[in-house]
Coordinates of C-alpha atoms in Angstrom, one line a residue:
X396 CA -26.4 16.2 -15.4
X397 CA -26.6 17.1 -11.7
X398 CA -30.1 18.6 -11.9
X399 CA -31.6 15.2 -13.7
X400 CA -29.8 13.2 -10.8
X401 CA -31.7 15.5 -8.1
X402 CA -34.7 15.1 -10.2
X403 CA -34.8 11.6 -10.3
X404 CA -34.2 11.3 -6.4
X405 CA -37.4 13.7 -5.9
X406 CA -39.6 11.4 -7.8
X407 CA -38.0 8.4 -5.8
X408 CA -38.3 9.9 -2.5
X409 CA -42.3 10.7 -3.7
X410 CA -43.2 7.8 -5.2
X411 CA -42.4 6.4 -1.9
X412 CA -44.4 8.4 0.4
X413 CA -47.3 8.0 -1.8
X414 CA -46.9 3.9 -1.4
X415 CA -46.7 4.9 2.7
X416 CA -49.9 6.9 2.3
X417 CA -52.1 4.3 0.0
X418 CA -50.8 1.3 2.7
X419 CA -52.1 3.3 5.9
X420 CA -55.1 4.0 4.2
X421 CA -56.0 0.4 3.1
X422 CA -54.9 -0.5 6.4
X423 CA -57.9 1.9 8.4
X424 CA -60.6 0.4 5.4
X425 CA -59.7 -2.8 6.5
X426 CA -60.1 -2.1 9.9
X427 CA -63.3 0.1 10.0
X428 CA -64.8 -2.9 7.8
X429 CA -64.2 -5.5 10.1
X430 CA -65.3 -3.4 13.0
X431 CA -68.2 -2.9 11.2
X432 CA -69.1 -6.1 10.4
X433 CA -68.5 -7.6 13.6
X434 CA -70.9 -4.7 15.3
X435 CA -73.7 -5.7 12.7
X436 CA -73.5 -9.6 14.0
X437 CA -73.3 -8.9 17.8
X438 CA -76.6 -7.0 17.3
X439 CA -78.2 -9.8 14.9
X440 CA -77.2 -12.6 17.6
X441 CA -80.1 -10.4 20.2
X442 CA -82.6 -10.8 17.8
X443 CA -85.3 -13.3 18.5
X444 CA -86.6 -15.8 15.7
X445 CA -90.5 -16.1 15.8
X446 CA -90.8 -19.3 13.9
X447 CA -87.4 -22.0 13.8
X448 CA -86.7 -24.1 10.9
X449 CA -89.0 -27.1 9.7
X450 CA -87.2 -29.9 11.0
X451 CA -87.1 -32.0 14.0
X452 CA -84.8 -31.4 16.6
X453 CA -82.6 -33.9 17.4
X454 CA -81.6 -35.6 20.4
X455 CA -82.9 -38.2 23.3
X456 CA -84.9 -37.3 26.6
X457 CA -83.2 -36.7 29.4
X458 CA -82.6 -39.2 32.3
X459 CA -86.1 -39.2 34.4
X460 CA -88.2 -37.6 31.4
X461 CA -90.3 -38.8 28.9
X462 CA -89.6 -37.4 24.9
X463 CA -92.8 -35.8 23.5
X464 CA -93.5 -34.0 20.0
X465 CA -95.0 -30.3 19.5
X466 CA -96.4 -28.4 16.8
X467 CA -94.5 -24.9 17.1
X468 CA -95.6 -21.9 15.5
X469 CA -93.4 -19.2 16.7
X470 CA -90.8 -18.3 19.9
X471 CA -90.8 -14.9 21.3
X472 CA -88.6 -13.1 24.1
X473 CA -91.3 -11.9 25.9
X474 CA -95.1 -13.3 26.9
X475 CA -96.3 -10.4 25.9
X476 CA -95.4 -10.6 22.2
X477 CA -96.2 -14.2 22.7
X478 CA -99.9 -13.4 23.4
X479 CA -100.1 -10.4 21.0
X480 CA -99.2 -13.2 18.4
X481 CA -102.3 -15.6 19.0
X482 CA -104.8 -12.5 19.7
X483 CA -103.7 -11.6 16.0
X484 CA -104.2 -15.3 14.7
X485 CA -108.0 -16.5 14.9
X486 CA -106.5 -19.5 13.9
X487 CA -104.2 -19.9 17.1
X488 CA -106.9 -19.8 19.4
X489 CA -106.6 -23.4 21.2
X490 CA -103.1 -22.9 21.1
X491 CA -101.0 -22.0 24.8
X492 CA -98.1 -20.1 25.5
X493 CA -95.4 -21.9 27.1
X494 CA -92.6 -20.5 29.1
X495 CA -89.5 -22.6 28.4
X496 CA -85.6 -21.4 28.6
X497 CA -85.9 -17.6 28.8
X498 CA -88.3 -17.5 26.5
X499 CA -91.9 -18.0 25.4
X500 CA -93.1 -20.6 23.2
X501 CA -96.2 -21.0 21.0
X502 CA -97.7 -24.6 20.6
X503 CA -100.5 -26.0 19.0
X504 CA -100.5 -29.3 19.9
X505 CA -98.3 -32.2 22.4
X506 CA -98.1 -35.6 21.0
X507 CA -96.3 -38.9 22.7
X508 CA -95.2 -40.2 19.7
X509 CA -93.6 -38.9 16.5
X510 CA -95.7 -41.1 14.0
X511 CA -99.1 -39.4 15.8
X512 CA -97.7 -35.5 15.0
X513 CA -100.5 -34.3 12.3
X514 CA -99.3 -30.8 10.3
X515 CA -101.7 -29.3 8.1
X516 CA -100.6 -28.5 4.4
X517 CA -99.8 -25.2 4.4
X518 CA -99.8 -24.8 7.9
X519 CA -97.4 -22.2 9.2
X520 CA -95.7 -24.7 11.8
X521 CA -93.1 -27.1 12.4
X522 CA -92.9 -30.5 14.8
X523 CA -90.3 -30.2 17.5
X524 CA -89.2 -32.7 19.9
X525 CA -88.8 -32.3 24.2
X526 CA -88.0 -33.7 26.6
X527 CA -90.5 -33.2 30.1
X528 CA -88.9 -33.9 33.0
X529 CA -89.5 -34.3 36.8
X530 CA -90.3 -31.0 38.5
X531 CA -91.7 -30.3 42.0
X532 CA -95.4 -29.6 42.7
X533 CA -97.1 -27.4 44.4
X534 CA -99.8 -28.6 44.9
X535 CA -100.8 -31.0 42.4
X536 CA -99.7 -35.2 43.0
X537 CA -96.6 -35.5 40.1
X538 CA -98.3 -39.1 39.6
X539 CA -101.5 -37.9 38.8
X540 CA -100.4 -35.1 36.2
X541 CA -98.3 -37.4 34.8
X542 CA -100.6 -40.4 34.1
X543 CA -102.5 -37.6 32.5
X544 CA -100.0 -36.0 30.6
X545 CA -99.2 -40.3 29.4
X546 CA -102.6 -40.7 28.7
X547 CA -102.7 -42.2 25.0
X548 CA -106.0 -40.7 24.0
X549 CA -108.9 -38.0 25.3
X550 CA -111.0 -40.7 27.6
X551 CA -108.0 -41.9 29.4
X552 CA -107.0 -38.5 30.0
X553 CA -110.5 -37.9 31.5
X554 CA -110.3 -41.3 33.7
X555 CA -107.3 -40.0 35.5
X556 CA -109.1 -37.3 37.7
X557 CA -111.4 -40.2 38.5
X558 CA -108.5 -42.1 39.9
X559 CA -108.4 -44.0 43.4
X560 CA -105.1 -41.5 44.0
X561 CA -107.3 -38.6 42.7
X562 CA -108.6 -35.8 45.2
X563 CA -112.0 -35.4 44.8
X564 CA -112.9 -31.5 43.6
X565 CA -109.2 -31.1 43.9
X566 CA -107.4 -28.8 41.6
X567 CA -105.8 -31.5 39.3
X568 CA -109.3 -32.3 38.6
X569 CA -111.0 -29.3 38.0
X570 CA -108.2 -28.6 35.8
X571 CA -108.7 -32.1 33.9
X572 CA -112.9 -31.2 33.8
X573 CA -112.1 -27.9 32.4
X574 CA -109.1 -28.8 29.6
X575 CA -111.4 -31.9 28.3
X576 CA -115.0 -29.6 28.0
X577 CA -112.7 -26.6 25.9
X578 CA -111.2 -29.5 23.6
X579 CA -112.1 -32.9 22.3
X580 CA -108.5 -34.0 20.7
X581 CA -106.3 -35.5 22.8
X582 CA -103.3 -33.7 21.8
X583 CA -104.3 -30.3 22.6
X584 CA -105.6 -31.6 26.0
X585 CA -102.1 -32.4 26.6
X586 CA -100.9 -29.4 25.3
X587 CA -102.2 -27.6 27.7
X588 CA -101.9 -29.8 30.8
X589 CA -98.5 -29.3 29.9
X590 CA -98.7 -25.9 29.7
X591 CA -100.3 -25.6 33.2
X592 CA -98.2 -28.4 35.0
X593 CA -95.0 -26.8 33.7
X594 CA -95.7 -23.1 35.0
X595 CA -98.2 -22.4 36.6
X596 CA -97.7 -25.8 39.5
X597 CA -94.2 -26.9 38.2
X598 CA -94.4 -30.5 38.3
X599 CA -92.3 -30.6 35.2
X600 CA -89.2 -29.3 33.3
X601 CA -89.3 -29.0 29.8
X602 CA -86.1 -29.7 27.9
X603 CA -84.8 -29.1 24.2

């Protein structure tokens, strides 16, 4: 009778030790999983998207700036993978690289109003809105590169370098001369006024 009592205690006493032992070790799978996981999404939120979902982003210009629309066909963290981008697409080549952010966008196209934004079928790109606010030249007049960058359609555009404000053979219109002999449609024109008045002279901010 005394030897089943003892026996009975043993497999107690185990049974118990083994519940101990399969807790800890849940508790350390549970762990390592979660630090796992959380590893795996502090590395995925350093990756940088080259294209953005194809929908409008939403929201109003800023106070001072005037709302415009672009054609986007990818965003890069460096200019360098930017350009390596359009040198690998023919079809990119009247596009511009535009520094905005920390990083490096590629657009096709700048329109002033949403109903005027034109995407091809098929097209690998999406219209997103901005907002381009007041910067400060360098050397360029702000009212001149704006009435440009305002300018409703491709002659207007070229009629502002001829303006009575306008310095003759000056650099805002050599730039103007050059944009409207490399393109005929208005909107790339002011894609790349943009692209020039935003970087290379500042005389605007661009704004998501």
């Amino acid at each position: 009778m005394n030897f089943r009592r003892t026996y009975s205690k043993n497999i107690v006493i185990r049974a118990l030790v083994q519940g101990v032992a399969i807790g800890l070790v849940a508790v350390l799978v549970i762990g390592l999983t979660i630090s796992t996981t959380g590893g795996k999404e502090d590395k995925a939120s350093e990756t940088v998207a080259t294209t953005g979902p194809k929908t409008e982003d939403k929201g109003g210009a800023a106070e001072g700036g005037d709302t415009m629309f672009v054609k986007q066909h990818g965003v890069f963290s460096s200019q360098e993978a930017a350009t390596d981008f359009v040198a690998e697409n023919p079809s990119l080549a009247s596009t511009a690289v535009v520094p905005a952010g920390g990083q490096f966008y590629v657009w096709g196209a700048v329109w002033l109003k949403e109903s005027d934004v034109i995407l091809k079928e098929g097209e690998d790109a999406f219209k997103k809105r901005i907002t381009v606010a007041p910067g400060t030249c360098k050397s360029a007049d702000a009212g001149e590169v704006r009435k440009a960058l305002l300018a409703e359609d491709l002659s207007k555009i070229e009629l502002s370098k001829d303006g009575k404000d306008a310095k003759k053979g000056g650099d805002f219109e050599k730039k103007v001369t050059a944009i409207t002999a490399f393109t005929k449609d208005s909107s790339v024109a002011r894609l790349h006024l943009l692209a020039h008045y935003s970087n290379q002279d500042p005389c605007f901010k661009i704004q998501f």
